[in-house]
Coordinates of C-alpha atoms and ligand atoms in Angstrom, one line a residue:
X1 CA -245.8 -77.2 88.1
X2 CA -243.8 -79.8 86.7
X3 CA -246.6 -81.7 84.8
X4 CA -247.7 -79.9 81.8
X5 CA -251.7 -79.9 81.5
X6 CA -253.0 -81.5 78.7
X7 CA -256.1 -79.7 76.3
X8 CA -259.5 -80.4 76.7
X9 CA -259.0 -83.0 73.7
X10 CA -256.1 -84.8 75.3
X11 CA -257.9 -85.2 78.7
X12 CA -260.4 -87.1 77.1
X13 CA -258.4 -89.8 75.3
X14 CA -256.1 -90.1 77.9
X15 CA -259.0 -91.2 79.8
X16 CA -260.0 -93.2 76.4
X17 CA -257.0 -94.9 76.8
X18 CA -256.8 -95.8 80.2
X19 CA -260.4 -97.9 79.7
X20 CA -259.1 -99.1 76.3
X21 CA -256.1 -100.4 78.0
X22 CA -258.3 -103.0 80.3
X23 CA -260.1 -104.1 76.9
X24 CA -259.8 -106.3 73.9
X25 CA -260.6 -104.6 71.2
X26 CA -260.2 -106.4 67.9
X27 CA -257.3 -104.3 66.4
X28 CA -257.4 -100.9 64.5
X29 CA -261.1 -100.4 65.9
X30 CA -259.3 -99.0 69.0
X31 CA -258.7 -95.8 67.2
X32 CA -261.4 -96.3 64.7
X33 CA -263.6 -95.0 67.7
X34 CA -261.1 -92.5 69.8
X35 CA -260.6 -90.3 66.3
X36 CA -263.0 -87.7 65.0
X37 CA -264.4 -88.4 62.0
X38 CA -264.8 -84.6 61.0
X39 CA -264.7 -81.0 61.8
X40 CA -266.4 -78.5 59.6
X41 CA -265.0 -75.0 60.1
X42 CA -267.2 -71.9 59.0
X43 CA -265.9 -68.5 58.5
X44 CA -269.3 -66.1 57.5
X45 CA -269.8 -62.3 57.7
X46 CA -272.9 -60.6 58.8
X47 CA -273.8 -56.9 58.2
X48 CA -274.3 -55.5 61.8
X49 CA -274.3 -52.2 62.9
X50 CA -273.0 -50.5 59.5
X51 CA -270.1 -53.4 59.0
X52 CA -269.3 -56.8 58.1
X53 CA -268.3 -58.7 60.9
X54 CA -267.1 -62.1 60.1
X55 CA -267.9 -65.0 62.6
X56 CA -266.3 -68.4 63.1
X57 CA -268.2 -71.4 63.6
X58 CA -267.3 -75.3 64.0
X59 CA -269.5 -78.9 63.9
X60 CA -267.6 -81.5 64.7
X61 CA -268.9 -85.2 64.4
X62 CA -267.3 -87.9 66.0
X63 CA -268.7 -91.1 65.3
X64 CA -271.4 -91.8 63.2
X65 CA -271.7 -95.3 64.1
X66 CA -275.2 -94.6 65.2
X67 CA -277.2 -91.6 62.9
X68 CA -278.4 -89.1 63.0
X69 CA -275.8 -87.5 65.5
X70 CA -275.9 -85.7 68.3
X71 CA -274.9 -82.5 70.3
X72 CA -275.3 -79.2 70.9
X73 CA -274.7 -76.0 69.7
X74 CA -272.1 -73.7 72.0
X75 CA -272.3 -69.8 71.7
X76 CA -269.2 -68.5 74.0
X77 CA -265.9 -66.7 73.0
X78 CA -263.6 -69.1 74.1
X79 CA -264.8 -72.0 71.8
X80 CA -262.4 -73.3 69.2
X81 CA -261.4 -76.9 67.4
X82 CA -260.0 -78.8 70.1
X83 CA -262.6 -77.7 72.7
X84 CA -265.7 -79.2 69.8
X85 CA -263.9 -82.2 69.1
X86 CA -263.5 -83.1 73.2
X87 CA -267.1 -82.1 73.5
X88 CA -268.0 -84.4 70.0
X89 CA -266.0 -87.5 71.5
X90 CA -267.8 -87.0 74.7
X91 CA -271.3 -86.8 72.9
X92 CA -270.6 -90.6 71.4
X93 CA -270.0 -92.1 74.6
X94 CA -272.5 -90.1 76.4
X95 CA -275.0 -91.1 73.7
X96 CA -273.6 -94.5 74.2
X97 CA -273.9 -95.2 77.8
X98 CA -277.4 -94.0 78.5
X99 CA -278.5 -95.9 74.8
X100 CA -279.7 -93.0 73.2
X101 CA -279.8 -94.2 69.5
X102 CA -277.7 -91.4 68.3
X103 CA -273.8 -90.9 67.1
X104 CA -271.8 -87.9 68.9
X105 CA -271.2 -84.6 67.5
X106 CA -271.1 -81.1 68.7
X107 CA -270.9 -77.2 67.5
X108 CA -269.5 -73.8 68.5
X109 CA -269.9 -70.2 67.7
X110 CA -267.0 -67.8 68.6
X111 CA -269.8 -65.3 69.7
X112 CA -270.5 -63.4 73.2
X113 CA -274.4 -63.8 73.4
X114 CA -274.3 -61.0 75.4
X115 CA -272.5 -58.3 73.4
X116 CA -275.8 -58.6 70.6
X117 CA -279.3 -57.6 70.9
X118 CA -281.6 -60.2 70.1
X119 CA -282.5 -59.0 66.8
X120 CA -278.8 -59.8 65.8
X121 CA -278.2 -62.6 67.6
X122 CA -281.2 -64.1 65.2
X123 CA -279.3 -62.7 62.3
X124 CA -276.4 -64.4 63.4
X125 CA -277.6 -67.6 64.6
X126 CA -279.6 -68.0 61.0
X127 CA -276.4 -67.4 59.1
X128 CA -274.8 -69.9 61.1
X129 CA -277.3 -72.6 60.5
X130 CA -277.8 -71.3 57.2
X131 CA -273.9 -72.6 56.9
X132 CA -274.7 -76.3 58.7
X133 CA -277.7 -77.0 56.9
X134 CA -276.6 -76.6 53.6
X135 CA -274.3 -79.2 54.2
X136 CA -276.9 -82.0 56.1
X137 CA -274.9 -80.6 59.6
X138 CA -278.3 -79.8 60.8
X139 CA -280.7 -82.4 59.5
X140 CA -283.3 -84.4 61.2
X141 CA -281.6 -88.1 60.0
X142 CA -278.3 -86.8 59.7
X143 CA -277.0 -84.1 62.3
X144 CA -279.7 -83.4 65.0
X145 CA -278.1 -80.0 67.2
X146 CA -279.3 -79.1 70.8
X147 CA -278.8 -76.5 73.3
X148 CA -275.5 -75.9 75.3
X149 CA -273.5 -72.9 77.0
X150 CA -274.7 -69.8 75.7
X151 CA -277.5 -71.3 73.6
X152 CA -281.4 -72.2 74.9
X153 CA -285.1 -72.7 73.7
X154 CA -285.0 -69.5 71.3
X155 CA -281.8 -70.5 69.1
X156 CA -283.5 -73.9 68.2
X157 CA -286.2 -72.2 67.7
X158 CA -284.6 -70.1 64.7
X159 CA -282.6 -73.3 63.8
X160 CA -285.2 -74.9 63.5
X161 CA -287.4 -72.1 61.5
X162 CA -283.6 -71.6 59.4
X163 CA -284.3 -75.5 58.4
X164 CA -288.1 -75.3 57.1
X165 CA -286.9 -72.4 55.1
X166 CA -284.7 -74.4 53.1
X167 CA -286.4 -77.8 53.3
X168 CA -290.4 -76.6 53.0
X169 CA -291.1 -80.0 52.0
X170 CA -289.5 -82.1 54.3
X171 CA -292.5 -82.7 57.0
X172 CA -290.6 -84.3 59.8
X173 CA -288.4 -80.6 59.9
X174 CA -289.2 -80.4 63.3
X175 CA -286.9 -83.4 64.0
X176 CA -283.8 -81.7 63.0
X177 CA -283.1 -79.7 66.3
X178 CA -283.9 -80.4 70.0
X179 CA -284.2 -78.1 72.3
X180 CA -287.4 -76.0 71.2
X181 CA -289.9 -73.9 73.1
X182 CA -292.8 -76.5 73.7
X183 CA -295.2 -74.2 71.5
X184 CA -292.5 -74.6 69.2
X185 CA -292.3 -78.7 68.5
X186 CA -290.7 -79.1 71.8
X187 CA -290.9 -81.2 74.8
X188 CA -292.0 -80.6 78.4
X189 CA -289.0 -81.0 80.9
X190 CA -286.0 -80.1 78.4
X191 CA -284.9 -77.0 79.7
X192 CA -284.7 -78.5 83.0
X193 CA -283.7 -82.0 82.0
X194 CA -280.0 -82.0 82.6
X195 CA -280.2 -80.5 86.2
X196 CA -283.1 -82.9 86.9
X197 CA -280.8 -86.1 85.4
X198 CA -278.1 -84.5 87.7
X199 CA -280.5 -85.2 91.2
X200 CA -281.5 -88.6 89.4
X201 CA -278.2 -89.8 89.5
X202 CA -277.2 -88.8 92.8
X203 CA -280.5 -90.3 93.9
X204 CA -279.1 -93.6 92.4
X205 CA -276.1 -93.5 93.5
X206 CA -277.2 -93.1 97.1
X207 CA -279.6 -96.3 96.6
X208 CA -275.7 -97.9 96.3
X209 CA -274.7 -98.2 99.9
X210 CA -271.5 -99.4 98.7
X211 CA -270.7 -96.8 96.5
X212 CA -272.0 -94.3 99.1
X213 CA -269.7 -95.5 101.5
X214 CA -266.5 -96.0 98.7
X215 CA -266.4 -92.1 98.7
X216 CA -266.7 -91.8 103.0
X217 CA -270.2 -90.8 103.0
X218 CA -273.5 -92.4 104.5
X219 CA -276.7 -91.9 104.8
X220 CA -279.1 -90.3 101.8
X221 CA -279.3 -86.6 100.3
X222 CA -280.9 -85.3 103.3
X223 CA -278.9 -82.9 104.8
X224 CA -276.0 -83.2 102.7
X225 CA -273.7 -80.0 102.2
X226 CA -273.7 -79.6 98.2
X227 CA -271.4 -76.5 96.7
X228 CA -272.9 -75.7 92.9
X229 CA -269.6 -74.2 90.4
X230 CA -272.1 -72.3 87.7
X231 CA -275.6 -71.0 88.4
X232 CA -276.6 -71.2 84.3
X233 CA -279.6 -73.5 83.2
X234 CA -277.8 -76.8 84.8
X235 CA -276.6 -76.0 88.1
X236 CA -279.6 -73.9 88.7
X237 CA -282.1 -76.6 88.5
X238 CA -279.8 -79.1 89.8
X239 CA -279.3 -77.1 93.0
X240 CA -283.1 -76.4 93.0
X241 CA -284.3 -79.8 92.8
X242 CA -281.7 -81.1 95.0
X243 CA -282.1 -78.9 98.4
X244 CA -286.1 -78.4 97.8
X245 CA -287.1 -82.4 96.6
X246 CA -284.0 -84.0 98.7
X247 CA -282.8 -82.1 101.5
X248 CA -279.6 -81.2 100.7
X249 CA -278.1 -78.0 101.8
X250 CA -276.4 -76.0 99.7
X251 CA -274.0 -74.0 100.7
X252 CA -271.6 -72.3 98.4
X253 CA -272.6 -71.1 94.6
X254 CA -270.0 -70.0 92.4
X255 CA -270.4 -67.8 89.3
X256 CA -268.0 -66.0 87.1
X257 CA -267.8 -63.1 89.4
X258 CA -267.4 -64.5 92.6
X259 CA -268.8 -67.0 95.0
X260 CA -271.5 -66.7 98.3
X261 CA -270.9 -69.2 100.8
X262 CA -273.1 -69.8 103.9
X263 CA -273.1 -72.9 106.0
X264 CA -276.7 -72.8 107.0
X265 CA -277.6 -73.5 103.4
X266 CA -278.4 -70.5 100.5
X267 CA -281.9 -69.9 99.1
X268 CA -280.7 -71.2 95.7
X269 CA -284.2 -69.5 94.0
X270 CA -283.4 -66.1 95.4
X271 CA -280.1 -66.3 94.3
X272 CA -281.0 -66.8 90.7
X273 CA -283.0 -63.7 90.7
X274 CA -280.5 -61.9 91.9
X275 CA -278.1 -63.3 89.1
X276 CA -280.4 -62.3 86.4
X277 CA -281.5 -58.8 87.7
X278 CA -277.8 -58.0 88.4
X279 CA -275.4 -59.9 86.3
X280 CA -273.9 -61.9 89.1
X281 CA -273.5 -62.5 92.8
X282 CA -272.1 -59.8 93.6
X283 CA -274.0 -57.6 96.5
X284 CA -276.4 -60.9 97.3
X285 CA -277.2 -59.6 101.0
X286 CA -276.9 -62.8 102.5
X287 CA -274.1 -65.4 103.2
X288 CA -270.3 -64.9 102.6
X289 CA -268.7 -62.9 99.4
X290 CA -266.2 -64.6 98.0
X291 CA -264.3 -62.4 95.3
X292 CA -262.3 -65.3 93.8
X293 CA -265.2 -67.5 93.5
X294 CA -263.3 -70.4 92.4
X295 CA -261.6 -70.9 95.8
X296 CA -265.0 -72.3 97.0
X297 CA -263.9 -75.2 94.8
X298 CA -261.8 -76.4 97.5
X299 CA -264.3 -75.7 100.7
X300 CA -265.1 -78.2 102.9
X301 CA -268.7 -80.1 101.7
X302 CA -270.1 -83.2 100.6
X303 CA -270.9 -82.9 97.3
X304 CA -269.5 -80.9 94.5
X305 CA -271.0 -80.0 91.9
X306 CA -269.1 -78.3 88.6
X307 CA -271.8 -77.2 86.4
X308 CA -269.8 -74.7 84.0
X309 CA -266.4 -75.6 82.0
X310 CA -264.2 -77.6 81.6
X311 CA -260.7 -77.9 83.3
X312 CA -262.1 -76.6 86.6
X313 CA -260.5 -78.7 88.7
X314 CA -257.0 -79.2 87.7
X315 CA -253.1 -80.3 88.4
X316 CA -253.2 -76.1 90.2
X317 CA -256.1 -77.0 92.9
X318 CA -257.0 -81.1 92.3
X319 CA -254.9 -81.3 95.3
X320 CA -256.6 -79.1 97.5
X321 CA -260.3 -80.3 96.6
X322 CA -261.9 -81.6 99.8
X323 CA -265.2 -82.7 98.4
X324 CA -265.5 -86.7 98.6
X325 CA -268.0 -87.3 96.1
X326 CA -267.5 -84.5 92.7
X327 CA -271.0 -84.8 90.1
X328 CA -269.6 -83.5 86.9
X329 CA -272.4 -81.8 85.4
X330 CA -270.6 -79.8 82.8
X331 CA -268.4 -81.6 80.2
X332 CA -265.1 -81.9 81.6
X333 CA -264.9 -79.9 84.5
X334 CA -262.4 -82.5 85.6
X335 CA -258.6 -82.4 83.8
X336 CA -257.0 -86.2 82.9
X337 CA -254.1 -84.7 85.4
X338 CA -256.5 -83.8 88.2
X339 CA -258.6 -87.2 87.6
X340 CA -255.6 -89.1 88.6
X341 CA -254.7 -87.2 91.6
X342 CA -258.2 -87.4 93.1
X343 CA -258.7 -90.5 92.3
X344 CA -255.5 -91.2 94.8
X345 CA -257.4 -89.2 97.5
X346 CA -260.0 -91.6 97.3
X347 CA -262.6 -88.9 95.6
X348 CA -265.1 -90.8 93.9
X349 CA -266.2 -89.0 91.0
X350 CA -269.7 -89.6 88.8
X351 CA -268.6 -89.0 85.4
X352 CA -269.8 -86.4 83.1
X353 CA -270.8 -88.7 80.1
X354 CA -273.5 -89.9 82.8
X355 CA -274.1 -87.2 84.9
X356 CA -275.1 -84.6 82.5
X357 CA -276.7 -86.8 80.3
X358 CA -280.2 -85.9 80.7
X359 CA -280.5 -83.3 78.5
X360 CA -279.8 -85.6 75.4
X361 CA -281.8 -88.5 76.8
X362 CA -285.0 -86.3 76.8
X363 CA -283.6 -84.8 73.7
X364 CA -284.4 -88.1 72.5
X365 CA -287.7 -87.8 73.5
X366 CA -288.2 -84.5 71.6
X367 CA -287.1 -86.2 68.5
X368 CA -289.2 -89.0 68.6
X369 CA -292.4 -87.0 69.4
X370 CA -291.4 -84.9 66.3
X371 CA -291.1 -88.0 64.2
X372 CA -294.1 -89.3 65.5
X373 CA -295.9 -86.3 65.0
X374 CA -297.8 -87.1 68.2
X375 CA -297.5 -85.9 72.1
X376 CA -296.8 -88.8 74.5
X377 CA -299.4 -90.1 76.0
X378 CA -302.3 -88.3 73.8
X379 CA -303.5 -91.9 73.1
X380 CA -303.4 -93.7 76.0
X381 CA -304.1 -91.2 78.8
X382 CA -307.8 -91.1 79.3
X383 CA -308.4 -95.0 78.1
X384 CA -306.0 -95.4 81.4
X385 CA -308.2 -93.1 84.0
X386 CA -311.2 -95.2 82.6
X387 CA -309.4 -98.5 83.7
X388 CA -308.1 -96.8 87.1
X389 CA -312.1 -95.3 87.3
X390 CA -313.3 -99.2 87.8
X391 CA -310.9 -100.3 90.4
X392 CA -311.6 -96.9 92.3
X393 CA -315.5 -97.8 91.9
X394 CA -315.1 -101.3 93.9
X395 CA -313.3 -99.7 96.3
X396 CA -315.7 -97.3 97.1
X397 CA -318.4 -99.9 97.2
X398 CA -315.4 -101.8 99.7
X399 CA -315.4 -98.3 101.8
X400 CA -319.0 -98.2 101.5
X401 CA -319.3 -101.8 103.0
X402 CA -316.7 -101.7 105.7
X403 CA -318.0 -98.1 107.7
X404 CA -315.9 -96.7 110.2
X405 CA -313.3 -100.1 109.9
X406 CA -311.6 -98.9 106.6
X407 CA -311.9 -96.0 104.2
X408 CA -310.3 -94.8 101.1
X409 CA -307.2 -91.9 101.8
X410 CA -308.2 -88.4 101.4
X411 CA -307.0 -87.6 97.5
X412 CA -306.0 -91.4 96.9
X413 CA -309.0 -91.2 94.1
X414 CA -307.9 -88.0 92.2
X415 CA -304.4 -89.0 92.3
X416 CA -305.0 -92.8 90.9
X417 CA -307.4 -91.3 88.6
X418 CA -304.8 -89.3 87.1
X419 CA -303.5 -90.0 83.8
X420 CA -299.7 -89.7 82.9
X421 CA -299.0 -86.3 81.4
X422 CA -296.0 -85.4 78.8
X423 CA -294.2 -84.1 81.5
X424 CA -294.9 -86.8 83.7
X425 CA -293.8 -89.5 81.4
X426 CA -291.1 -87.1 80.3
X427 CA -289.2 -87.5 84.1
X428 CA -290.2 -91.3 84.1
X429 CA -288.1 -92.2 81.2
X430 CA -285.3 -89.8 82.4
X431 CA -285.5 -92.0 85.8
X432 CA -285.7 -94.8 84.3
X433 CA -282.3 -93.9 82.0
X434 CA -280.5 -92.7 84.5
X435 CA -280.8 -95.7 86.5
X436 CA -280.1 -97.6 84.3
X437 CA -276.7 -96.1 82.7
X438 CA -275.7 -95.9 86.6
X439 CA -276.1 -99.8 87.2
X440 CA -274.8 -100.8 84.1
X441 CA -271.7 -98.6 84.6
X442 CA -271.6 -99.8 88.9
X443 CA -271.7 -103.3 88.1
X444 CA -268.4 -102.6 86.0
X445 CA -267.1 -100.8 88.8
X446 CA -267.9 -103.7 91.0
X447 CA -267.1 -106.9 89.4
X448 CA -263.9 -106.0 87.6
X449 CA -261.3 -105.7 90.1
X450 CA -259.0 -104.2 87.7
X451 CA -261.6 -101.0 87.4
X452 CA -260.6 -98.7 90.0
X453 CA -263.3 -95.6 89.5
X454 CA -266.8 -94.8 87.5
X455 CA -265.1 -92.9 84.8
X456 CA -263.4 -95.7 83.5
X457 CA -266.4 -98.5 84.2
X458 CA -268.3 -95.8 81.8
X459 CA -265.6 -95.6 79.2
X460 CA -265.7 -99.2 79.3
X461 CA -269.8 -100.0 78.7
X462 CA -269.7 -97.0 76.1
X463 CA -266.4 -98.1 74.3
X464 CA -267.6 -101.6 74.1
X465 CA -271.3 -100.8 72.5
X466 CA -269.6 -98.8 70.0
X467 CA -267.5 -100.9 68.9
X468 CA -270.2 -103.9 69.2
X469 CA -271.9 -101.3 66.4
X470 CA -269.0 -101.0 64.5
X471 CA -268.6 -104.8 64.5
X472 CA -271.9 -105.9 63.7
X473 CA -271.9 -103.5 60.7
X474 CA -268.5 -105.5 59.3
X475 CA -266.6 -102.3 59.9
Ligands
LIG1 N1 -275.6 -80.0 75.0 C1 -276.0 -81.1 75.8 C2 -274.9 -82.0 76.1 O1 -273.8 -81.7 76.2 C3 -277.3 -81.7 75.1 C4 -277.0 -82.4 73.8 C5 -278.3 -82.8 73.1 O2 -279.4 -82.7 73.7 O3 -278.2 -83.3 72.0 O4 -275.2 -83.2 76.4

């Protein structure tokens, strides 16, 4: 390979600088925006199992143009600086396209999750936050952490517990993590939120004949042939929701020990149990066994789906890929090298600053209920089944009047009557964000002829809000 692949961090300012290349950008605030502001490195020991083992721990924040920021908290053994300050810089234009209010930041933990029992992991994961909130980089106005890899609902939950220790006073402590179990000061529809803004976009981007037919596809999600790269919380759901709300058919999974692949579509649900009983897909009794899992990456389907790390697809197999239309629903499965190649081929690829931003869009939904101390919809709800009670009254008198010529649909009355629950209103914002960030970054696609893919029309509405915010603030 004569091209060297660049890191994590490089891929995503060398796709900064492609889009910053088609802009004008008053000078200086160009790099004003591409740098990270900070990294905070923590080294900290914890007494486990008779010793002090020492732990090492980053936050990076990006930009703060927009406070407090945001981003998640990554527990895996590969994490280190460069890989935080990617995922940071990706935060602030995720944030940024889908107009959540929030600058970008992100954290790490060189930990394997699974090598500790949960009592330590707690002991661990306090310390840790122990170390961030001390210095306001866990803080409800300030530095507002979430889940990622390797994390879920029970380290925000400790986080968030770590925080009240230290801050008894502070009553909108709830505020200073997303994330949290909903018994907890959480919000229905997180855990499942980034999968679920995964089949929202896909559901708008097939509402865009145009763009459906830019990548050599037609038609809807119905029957399409989807291969998932990561079974975790993301690809799970978004495989779910895809083949049993839309059709689609999915036919290869691929997890860290191999891959099953089976053109008359894989029960995605029975596949998950047998990842959690067993570790991995190992032995799943049905479909193909693929040892080297990642070779599905390059299998003939219609949508492909990277839902676990970054640099998946890269200069080694970019070539090979044969999916026309790639959903990046981790953070930069997709190399800078491998971008440009496929974007020859005529791939179309939905960005991962949009695609997997439904997790911090109903983030923002957790963090306004906890600053407003109030569950959505707790007001309105049954004032709005007493309006919908009067129209369904006249038409019953109508049905009444009218005999065997009309009559009111079976459960038309229990389902008008219905108020909007939180999980309900939850999925109706999400929708509502996702199509919106997917219009506003088509349009760019659309009417700039110099815009030749989705990556760069996001880059583009995100850069230029940022540094609208930078601007207006005389910056
Ligand atoms: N870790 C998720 C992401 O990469 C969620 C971040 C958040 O909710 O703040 O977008």
């Amino acid at each position: 390979m004569s091209q060297r692949e660049p890191s994590f961090r490089e891929s995503v300012d060398i796709m900064f600088n492609r889009a910053v290349a088609l802009m004008d950008l008053a000078p200086g605030i160009e790099e004003k925006i591409r740098v990270c502001n900070a990294t905070y490195t923590v080294r900290f020991g914890v007494r486990l199992r008779g010793e002090m083992k020492t732990f090492t721990g980053y936050r990076s924040v990006h930009s703060e143009h927009m406070e407090p920021v945001k981003g998640g908290i990554r527990f895996a053994t590969s994490v280190n600086q460069n890989e935080v300050e990617a995922l940071a810089a990706l935060m602030t234009y995720k944030c940024a396209l889908v107009e959540t209010p929030f600058g970008g930041s992100k954290g790490g933990l060189c930990v394997d999750p699974r090598e500790w029992d949960e009592h330590e992991m707690e002991q661990i994961t306090r310390r840790f936050a122990y170390e961030l909130c001390k210095r306001d980089l866990i803080h409800p106005s300030q530095n507002v952490p979430a889940p990622d890899m390797g994390t879920g609902e029970r380290e925000m939950a400790w986080i968030a517990d770590q925080y009240r220790r230290m801050n008894t006073t502070d009553i909108n402590a709830n505020a200073c993590v997303t994330g949290k179990p909903a018994h907890a000061g959480g919000i229905q529809g997180r855990v499942e939120a980034t999968g679920r803004g995964v089949q929202y976009a896909l559901r708008e981007f097939f509402r865009h004949p145009d763009d459906v037919r830019a990548a050599g596809l037609d038609g809807s999600l119905d029957g399409k042939k989807v291969i998932v790269q990561g079974l975790g919380n993301v690809g799970y759901h978004a495989a779910k929701f895809l083949k049993e709300e839309d059709g689609s058919l999915v036919t290869g999974i691929i997890e860290r020990d191999g891959g099953v692949f089976d053109p008359d579509g894989i029960d995605v649900e029975a596949v998950h149990h047998w990842i959690v009983k067993h570790g991995g897909v190992k032995g799943y009794p049905t479909g193909t066994y693929v040892e080297n899992g990642t070779l599905l990456l390059e299998q003939d389907c219609d949508i492909l789906i990277p839902a676990a790390l970054e640099g998946v697809i890269n200069l080694e197999n970019a070539a090979r890929i044969k999916a026309p239309l790639i959903i990046e629903a981790a953070n930069g499965p997709v190399t800078a090298g491998a971008d440009e190649i496929l974007r020859e081929k005529g791939v179309v690829i939905i960005p991962d600053m949009y695609a997997n931003a439904g997790g911090v869009t109903v983030s923002y939904f957790e963090w306004v209920k906890n600053l407003s101390h109030i569950r959505f919809g707790r007001m309105q709800r049954r004032q709005e089944e007493a309006r919908h009670e009067l129209i369904v009254r006249e038409l019953e008198r109508l049905d009444e009047s009218m005999g065997d010529r009309w009559s009111l649909n079976g459960n038309f009355k229990e389902r008008y009557l219905r108020g909007a629950d939180e999980l309900e209103l939850v999925r109706s914002g999400l929708d509502d964000t996702m199509r919106t960030a997917y219009q506003s970054m088509s349009n760019v696609w659309h009417e700039r002829s110099d815009v030749e893919d989705l990556r760069t029309a996001a880059y583009l509405v995100s850069i230029d809000r940022v540094a609208q915010s930078y601007t207006a603030k005389g910056l």
